[in-house]
Coordinates of C-alpha atoms in Angstrom, one line a residue:
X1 CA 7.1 14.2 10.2
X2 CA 4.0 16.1 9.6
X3 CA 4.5 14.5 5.5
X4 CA 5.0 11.1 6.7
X5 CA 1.6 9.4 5.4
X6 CA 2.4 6.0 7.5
X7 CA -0.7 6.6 10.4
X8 CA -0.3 7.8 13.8
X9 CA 1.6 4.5 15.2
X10 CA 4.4 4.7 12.9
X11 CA 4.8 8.3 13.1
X12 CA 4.9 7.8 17.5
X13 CA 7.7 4.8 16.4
X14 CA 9.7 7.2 14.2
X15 CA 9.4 10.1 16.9
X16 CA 10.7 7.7 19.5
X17 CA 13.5 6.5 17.4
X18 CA 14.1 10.2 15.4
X19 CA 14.0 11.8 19.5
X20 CA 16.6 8.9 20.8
X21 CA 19.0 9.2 18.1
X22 CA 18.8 13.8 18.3
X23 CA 19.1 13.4 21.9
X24 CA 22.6 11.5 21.9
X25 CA 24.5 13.9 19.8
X26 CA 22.1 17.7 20.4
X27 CA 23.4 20.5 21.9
X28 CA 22.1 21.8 25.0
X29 CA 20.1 24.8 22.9
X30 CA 18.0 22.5 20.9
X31 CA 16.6 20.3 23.7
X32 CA 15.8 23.7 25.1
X33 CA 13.8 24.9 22.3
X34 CA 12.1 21.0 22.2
X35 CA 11.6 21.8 25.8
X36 CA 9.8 24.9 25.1
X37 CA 7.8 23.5 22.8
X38 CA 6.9 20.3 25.0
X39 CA 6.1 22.8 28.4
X40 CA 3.5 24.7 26.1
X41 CA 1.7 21.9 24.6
X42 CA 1.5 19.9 27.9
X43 CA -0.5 23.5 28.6
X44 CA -2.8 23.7 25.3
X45 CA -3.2 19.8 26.5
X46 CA -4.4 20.6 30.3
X47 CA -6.6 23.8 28.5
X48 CA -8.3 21.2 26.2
X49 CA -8.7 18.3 28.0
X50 CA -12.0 20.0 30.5
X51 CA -13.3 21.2 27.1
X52 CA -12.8 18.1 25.3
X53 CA -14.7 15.8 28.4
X54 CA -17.8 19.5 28.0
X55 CA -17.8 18.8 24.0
X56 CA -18.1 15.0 23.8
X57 CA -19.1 13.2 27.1
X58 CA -22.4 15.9 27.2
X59 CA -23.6 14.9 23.7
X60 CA -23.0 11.3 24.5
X61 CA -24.9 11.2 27.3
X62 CA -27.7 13.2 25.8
X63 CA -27.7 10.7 22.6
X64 CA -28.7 7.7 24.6
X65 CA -32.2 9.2 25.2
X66 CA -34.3 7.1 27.0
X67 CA -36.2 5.3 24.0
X68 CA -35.1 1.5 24.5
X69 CA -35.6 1.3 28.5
X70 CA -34.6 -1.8 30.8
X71 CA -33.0 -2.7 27.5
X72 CA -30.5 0.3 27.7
X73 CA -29.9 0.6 31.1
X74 CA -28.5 -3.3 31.0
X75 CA -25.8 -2.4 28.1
X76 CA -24.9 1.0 30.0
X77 CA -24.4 -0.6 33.7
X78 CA -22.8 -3.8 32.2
X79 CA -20.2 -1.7 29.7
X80 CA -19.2 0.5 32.4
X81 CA -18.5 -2.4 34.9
X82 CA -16.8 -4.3 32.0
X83 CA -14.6 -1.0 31.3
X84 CA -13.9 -0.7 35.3
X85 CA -13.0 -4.6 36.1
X86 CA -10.8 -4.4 33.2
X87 CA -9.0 -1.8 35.2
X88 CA -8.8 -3.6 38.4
X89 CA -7.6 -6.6 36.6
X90 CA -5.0 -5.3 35.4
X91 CA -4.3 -3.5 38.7
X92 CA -4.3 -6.9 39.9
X93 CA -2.0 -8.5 36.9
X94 CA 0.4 -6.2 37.0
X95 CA 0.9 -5.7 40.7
X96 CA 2.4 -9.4 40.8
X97 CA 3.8 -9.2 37.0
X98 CA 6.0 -5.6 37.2
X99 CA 8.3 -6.2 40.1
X100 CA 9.7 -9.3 38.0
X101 CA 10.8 -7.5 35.2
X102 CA 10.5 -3.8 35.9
X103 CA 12.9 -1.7 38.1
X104 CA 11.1 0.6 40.9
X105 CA 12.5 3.8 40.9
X106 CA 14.6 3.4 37.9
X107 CA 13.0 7.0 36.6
X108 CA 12.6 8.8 40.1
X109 CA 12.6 12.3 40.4
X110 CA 16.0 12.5 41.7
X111 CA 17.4 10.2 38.7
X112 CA 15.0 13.0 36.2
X113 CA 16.2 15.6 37.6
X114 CA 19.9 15.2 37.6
X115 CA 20.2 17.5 34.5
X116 CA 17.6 19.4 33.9
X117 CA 16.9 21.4 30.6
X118 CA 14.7 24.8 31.3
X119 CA 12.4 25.9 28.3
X120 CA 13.3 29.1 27.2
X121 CA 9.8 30.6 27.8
X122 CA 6.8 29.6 30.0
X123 CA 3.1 30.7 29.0
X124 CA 0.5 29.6 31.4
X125 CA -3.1 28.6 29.9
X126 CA -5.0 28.4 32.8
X127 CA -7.8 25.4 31.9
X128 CA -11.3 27.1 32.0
X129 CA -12.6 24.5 35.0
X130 CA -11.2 21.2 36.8
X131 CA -11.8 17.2 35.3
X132 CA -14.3 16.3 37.8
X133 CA -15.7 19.7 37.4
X134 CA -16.3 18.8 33.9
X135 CA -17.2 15.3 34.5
X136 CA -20.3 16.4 37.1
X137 CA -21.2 19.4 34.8
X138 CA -21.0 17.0 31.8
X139 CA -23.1 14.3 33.6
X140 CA -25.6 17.2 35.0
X141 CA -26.2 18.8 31.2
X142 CA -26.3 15.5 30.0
X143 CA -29.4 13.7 31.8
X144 CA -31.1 17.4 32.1
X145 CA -31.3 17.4 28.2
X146 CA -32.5 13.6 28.2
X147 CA -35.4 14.7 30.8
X148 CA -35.9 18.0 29.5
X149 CA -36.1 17.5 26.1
X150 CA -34.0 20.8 25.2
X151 CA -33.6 20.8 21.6
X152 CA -31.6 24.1 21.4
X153 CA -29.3 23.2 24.3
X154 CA -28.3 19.7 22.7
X155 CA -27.5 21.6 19.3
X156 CA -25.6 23.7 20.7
X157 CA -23.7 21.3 22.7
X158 CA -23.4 18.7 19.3
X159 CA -21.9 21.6 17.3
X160 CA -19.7 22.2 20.4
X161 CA -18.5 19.2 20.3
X162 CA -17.9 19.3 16.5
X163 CA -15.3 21.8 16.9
X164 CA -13.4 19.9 19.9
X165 CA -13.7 17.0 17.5
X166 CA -12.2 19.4 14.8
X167 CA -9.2 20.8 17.2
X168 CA -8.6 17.1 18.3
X169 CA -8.3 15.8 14.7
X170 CA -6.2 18.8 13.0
X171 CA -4.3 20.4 16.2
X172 CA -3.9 17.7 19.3
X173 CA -2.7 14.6 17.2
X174 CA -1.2 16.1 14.6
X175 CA 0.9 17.7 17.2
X176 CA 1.6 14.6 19.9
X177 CA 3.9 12.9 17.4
X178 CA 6.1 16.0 18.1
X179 CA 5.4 16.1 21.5
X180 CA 6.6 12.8 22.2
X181 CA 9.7 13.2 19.8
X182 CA 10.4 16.2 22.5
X183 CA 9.8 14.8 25.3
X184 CA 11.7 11.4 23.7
X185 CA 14.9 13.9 22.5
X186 CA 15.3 15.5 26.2
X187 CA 15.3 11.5 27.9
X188 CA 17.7 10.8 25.8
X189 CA 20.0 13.7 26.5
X190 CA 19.2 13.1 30.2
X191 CA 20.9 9.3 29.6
X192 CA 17.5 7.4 30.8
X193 CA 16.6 6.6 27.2
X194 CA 17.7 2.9 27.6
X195 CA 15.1 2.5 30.7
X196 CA 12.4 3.8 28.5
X197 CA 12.7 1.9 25.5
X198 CA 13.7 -1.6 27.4
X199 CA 11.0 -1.2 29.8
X200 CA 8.4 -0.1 27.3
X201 CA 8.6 -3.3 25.3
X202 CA 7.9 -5.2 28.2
X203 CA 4.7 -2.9 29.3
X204 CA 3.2 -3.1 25.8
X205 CA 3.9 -7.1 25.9
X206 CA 2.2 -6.8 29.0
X207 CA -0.9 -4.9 27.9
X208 CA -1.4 -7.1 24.7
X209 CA -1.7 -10.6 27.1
X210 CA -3.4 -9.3 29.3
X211 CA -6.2 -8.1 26.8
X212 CA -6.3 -11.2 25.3
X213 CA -7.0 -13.1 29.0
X214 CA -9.1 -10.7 29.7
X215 CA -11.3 -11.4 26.3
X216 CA -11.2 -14.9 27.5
X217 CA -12.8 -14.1 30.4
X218 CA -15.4 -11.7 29.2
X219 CA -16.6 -14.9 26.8
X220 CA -16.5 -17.3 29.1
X221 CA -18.7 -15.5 31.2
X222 CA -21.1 -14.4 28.0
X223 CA -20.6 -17.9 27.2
X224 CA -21.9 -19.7 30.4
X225 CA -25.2 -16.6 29.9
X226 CA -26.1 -17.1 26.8
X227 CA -25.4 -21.2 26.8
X228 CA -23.2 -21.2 24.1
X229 CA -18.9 -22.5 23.3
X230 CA -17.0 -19.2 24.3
X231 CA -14.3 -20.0 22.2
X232 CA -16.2 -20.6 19.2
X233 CA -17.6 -17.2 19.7
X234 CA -14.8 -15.2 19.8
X235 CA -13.5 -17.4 17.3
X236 CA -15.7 -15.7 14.9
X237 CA -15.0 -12.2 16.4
X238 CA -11.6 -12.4 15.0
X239 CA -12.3 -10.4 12.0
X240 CA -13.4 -7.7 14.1
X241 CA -10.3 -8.0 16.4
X242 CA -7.8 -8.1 13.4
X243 CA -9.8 -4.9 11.9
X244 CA -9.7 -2.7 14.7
X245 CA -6.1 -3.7 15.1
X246 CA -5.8 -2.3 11.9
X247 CA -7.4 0.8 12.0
X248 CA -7.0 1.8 15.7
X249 CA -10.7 2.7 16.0
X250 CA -13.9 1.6 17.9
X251 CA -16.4 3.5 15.9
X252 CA -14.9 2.5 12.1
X253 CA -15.0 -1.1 12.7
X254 CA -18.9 -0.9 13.5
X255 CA -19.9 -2.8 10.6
X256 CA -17.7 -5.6 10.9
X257 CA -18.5 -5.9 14.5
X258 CA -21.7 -6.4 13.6
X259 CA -21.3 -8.9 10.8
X260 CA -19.0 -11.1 13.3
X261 CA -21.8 -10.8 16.4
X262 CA -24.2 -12.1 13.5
X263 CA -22.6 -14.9 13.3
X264 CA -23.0 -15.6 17.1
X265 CA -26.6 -16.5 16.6
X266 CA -27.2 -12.9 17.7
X267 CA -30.5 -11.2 15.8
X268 CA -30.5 -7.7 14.2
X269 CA -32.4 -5.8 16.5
X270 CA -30.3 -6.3 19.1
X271 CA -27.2 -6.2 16.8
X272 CA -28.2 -3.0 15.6
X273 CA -29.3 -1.8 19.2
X274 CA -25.6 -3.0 21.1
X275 CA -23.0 -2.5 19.0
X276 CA -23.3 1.1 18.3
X277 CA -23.8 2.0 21.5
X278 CA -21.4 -0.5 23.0
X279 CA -18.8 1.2 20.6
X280 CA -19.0 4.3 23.0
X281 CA -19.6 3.1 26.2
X282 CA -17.4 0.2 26.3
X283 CA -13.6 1.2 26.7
X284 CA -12.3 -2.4 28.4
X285 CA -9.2 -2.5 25.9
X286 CA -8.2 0.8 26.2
X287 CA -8.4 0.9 30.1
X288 CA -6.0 -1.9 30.2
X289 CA -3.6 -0.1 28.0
X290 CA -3.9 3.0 29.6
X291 CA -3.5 1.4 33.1
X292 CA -0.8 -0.8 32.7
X293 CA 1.2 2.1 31.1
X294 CA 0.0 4.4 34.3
X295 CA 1.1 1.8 36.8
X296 CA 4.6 0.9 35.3
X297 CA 5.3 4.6 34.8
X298 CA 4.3 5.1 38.7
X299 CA 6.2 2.0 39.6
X300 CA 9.5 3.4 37.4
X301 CA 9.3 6.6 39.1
X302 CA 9.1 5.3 42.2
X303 CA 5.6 6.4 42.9
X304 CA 3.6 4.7 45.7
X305 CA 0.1 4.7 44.6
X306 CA -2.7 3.5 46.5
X307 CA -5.1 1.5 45.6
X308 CA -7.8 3.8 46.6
X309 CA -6.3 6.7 44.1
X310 CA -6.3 3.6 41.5
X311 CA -10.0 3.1 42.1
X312 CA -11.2 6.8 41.9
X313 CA -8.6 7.4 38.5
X314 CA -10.4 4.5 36.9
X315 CA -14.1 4.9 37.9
X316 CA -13.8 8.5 36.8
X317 CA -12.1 7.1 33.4
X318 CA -14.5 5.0 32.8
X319 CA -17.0 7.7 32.5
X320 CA -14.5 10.4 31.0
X321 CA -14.0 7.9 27.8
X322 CA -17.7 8.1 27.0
X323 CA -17.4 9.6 23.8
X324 CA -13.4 8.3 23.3
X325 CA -14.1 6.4 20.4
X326 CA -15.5 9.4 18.1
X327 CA -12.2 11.2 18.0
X328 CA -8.9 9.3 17.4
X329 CA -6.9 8.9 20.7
X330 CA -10.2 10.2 22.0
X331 CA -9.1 7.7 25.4
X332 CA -5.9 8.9 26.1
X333 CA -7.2 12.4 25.6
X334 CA -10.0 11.8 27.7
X335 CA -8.3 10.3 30.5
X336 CA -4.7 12.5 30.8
X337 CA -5.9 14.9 32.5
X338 CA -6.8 12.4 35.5
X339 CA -3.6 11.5 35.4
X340 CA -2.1 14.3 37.0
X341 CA -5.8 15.5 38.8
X342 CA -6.3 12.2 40.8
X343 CA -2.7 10.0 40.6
X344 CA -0.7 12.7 40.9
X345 CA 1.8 12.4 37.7
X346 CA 3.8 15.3 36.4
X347 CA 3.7 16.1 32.9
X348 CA 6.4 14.2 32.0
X349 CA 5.6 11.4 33.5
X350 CA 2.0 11.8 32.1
X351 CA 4.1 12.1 28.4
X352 CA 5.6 8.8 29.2
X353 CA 2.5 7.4 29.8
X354 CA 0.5 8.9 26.2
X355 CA 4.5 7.3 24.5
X356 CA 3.8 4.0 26.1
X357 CA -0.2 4.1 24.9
X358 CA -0.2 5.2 21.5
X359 CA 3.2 3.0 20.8
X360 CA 1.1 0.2 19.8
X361 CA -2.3 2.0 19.6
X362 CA -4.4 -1.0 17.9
X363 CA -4.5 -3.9 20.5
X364 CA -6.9 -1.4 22.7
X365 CA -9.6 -0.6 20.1
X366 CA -9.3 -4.5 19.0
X367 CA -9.8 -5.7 22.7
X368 CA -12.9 -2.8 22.7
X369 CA -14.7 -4.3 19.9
X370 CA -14.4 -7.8 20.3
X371 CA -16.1 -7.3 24.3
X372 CA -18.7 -5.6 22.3
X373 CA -19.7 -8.8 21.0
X374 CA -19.6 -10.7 24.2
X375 CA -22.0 -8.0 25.8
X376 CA -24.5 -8.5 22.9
X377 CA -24.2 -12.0 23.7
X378 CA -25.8 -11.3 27.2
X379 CA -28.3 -8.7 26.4
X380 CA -29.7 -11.6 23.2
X381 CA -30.2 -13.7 26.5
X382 CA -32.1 -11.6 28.2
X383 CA -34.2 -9.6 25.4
X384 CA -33.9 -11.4 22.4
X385 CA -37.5 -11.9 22.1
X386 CA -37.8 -8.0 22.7
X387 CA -38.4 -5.4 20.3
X388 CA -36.3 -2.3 21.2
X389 CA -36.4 1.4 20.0
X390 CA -33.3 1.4 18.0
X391 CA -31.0 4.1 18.9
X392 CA -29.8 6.3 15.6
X393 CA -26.4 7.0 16.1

C-alpha cells in the first residue's frame, strides 16, 4: 500500500476493501497483530494530536498580526461563525435525516464487543497535556506574540510547527491508510462489516448534499449583502469547487480561488487580503463532514449525545482547525482528539469516524473554498473602498 501512487482517497478505498476481504477469511493471530498495531497508533495519535494543535494553531494565530484592523477582525468573527453554523446545521439536518435510513445501535458496545480481539502488546504514550489545555495555551502564546512582538518566541514556535508539519506529512498519513485497513480487517472478522460499508454510503451522501445546501445558503446570504444573483456567483466559483475536489486541499487551490472571486466583481486588495486568510480560518466543509460522520457513528453505537456536548465539540473545533488546511488531513487531525475529550467516543469509534471522513476526502476542502468566496463577497461590501495592510502569508 505504501507503493500505491493513487492519493490518499484511493489508498483509504483500497484499505477498506483490502481490510473487508482479510477479515472474512484471517486467522485469529493476524487480526491480533493488526490489532496491536491499531492500539499503538491510536496512542502515537492521542501523543500527537496536543502537539500538533501547540505547533500549528500558535503560529496561526500569531500570523494574523494585527496590521489590517476592523478589516481583519470582520473575516475572523464571520469565518469562525460560518465554520460553527455549519456545524449546527448539520446537527440539525441530520437529526431528522439519520433515523430514516440509519439503524440506532446497530454498532453498540454490546454488538462490538461480542468477540473481541486483544493486541498482543499495549504501550502507553501518555500525551504531554490535554486538547483544551492546548487550545487555551495555544490561544494564550498566540495573542501574547501578536501584542508582544516576540520575534524569537514566534521562530521558535514556526520551526516547531515545521516539524509537526513534517511528522504529519511522512509518519500520521502515511500511516492512517494502515490504520484504517486494521481497524477495517478486525470489523470484518467481528461480522459488522456490512453495517459499516452500507451505512457509510449513506453518511457520505449525506455530507455531500448537505454541503451543497449549505453553499446555497452562505450565497444567498453574501448575495442579498453585497446586492448581487447568488447563483451567478457561485456559478463562477465552480472552478474552485471542482479543484479542491480534486486535490483535497484549502491552501493549494488559493490561486484559483482567487481567479473565480475575481470574477465576482471582487477587487484585488481584498482578494488578496480574504482568501489567504479565509483558507485557514474558514473550515465550513470540513465541519460538516466531520460532524455528520461524528453523529451517525454516535447514533450507530447507540450513543446518546447531547446537544450541549455537540455545541462545546464544535466551538472548540472550530478553533482547533485553525491551521488544518496547511497539513493534509490537518481537520481530522486537528479535531480527533475532541472526539474522545469532549463526546466521549472510544478509539474505535473515533477510527470509524477518521474511515467515514477521509472516504471521500474532497467534497470538504471544495465546500471550504467555495464559502471563501462568499465571505469576500461581504467584506467587498463593507471595505471595498478601503485600503488594507495585506497580510503575507
Amino acid at each position: 500500500m505504501s507503493k500505491f501512487k493513487g492519493g490518499l482517497f484511493l489508498k483509504v478505498v483500497l484499505a477498506i476493501a483490502c481490510g473487508a476481504l482479510l477479515g472474512i477469511v484471517a486467522p485469529e493471530w493476524v487480526v491480533r497483530i493488526l490489532k496491536t498495531f491499531n492500539v499503538l497508533f491510536a496512542q502515537l495519535l492521542k501523543f500527537i494530536i496536543p502537539l500538533l494543535i501547540l505547533g500549528l494553531v500558535t503560529p496561526a494565530i500569531a500570523n494574523v498580526g494585527r496590521g489590517a484592523g476592523k478589516m481583519l477582525l470582520s473575516v475572523l468573527v464571520i469565518a469562525y461563525c460560518s465554520t460553527i453554523c455549519a456545524g449546527f446545521f448539520t446537527h440539525v439536518s441530520v437529526s431528522g435525516l439519520f433515523p430514516h435510513y440509519l439503524t440506532p445501535g446497530e454498532l453498540s458496545t454490546d454488538i462490538m464487543s461480542a468477540k473481541e480481539f486483544t493486541p498482543y502488546f499495549d504501550i502507553k504514550i501518555p500525551p504531554v497535556c490535554d486538547i483544551l489545555t492546548a487550545l487555551v495555551l495555544s490561544f494564550m502564546i498566540g495573542v501574547g506574540i501578536i501584542f508582544t512582538g516576540s520575534s524569537a518566541l514566534k521562530k521558535a514556535f514556526d520551526e516547531f510547527g515545521a516539524i509537526i508539519k513534517l511528522t504529519i506529512g511522512k509518519v500520521i498519513i502515511p500511516l492512517l491508510p494502515w490504520y484504517i485497513f486494521s481497524m477495517i480487517c478486525e470489523m470484518s472478522a467481528k461480522g459488522v462489516i456490512s453495517v459499516i460499508l452500507g451505512a457509510g454510503f449513506k453518511i457520505i451522501l449525506t455530507g455531500v448534499v448537505l454541503s451543497v445546501i449549505y453553499l446555497i445558503i452562505q450565497y444567498c446570504i453574501a448575495g442579498a449583502i453585497a446586492g448581487k444573483n447568488p447563483f451567478k456567483c457561485l456559478w463562477n466559483m465552480m472552478p474552485a469547487y471542482l479543484t479542491a475536489f480534486s486535490v483535497c486541499s484549502s491552501s493549494a487551490v488559493i490561486p484559483v480561488t482567487s481567479e473565480c472571486t475575481r470574477k465576482n466583481g471582487v477587487c484585488d486588495d481584498i482578494v488578496n487580503f480574504t482568501i489567504p486568510l479565509c483558507s485557514t480560518v474558514h473550515m465550513c466543509g470540513s465541519t460538516i463532514k466531520l460532524a455528520a460522520s461524528a453523529i451517525a457513528v454516535a447514533y450507530l453505537s447507540g450513543i446518546d449525545l447531547p446537544f450541549g456536548v455537540y455545541a462545546s465539540f464544535v466551538m472548540m473545533q472550530g478553533i482547533a482547525a485553525v491551521a488544518a488546511p496547511g497539513v493534509m488531513g490537518g481537520v481530522l487531525m486537528a479535531s480527533v482528539g475532541l472526539l474522545e475529550s469532549i463526546m466521549g467516543f472510544s478509539p474505535e469509534q473515533t477510527a470509524l469516524v477518521m474511515t467515514l471522513y477521509l472516504a471521500l476526502d474532497g467534497y470538504g476542502p471544495a465546500c471550504n473554498v467555495t464559502g471563501d468566496g462568499a465571505i469576500a463577497l461581504v467584506i467587498e461590501k463593507f471595505f471595498g473602498t478601503k485600503q488594507p495592510k495585506i497580510i503575507n502569508r
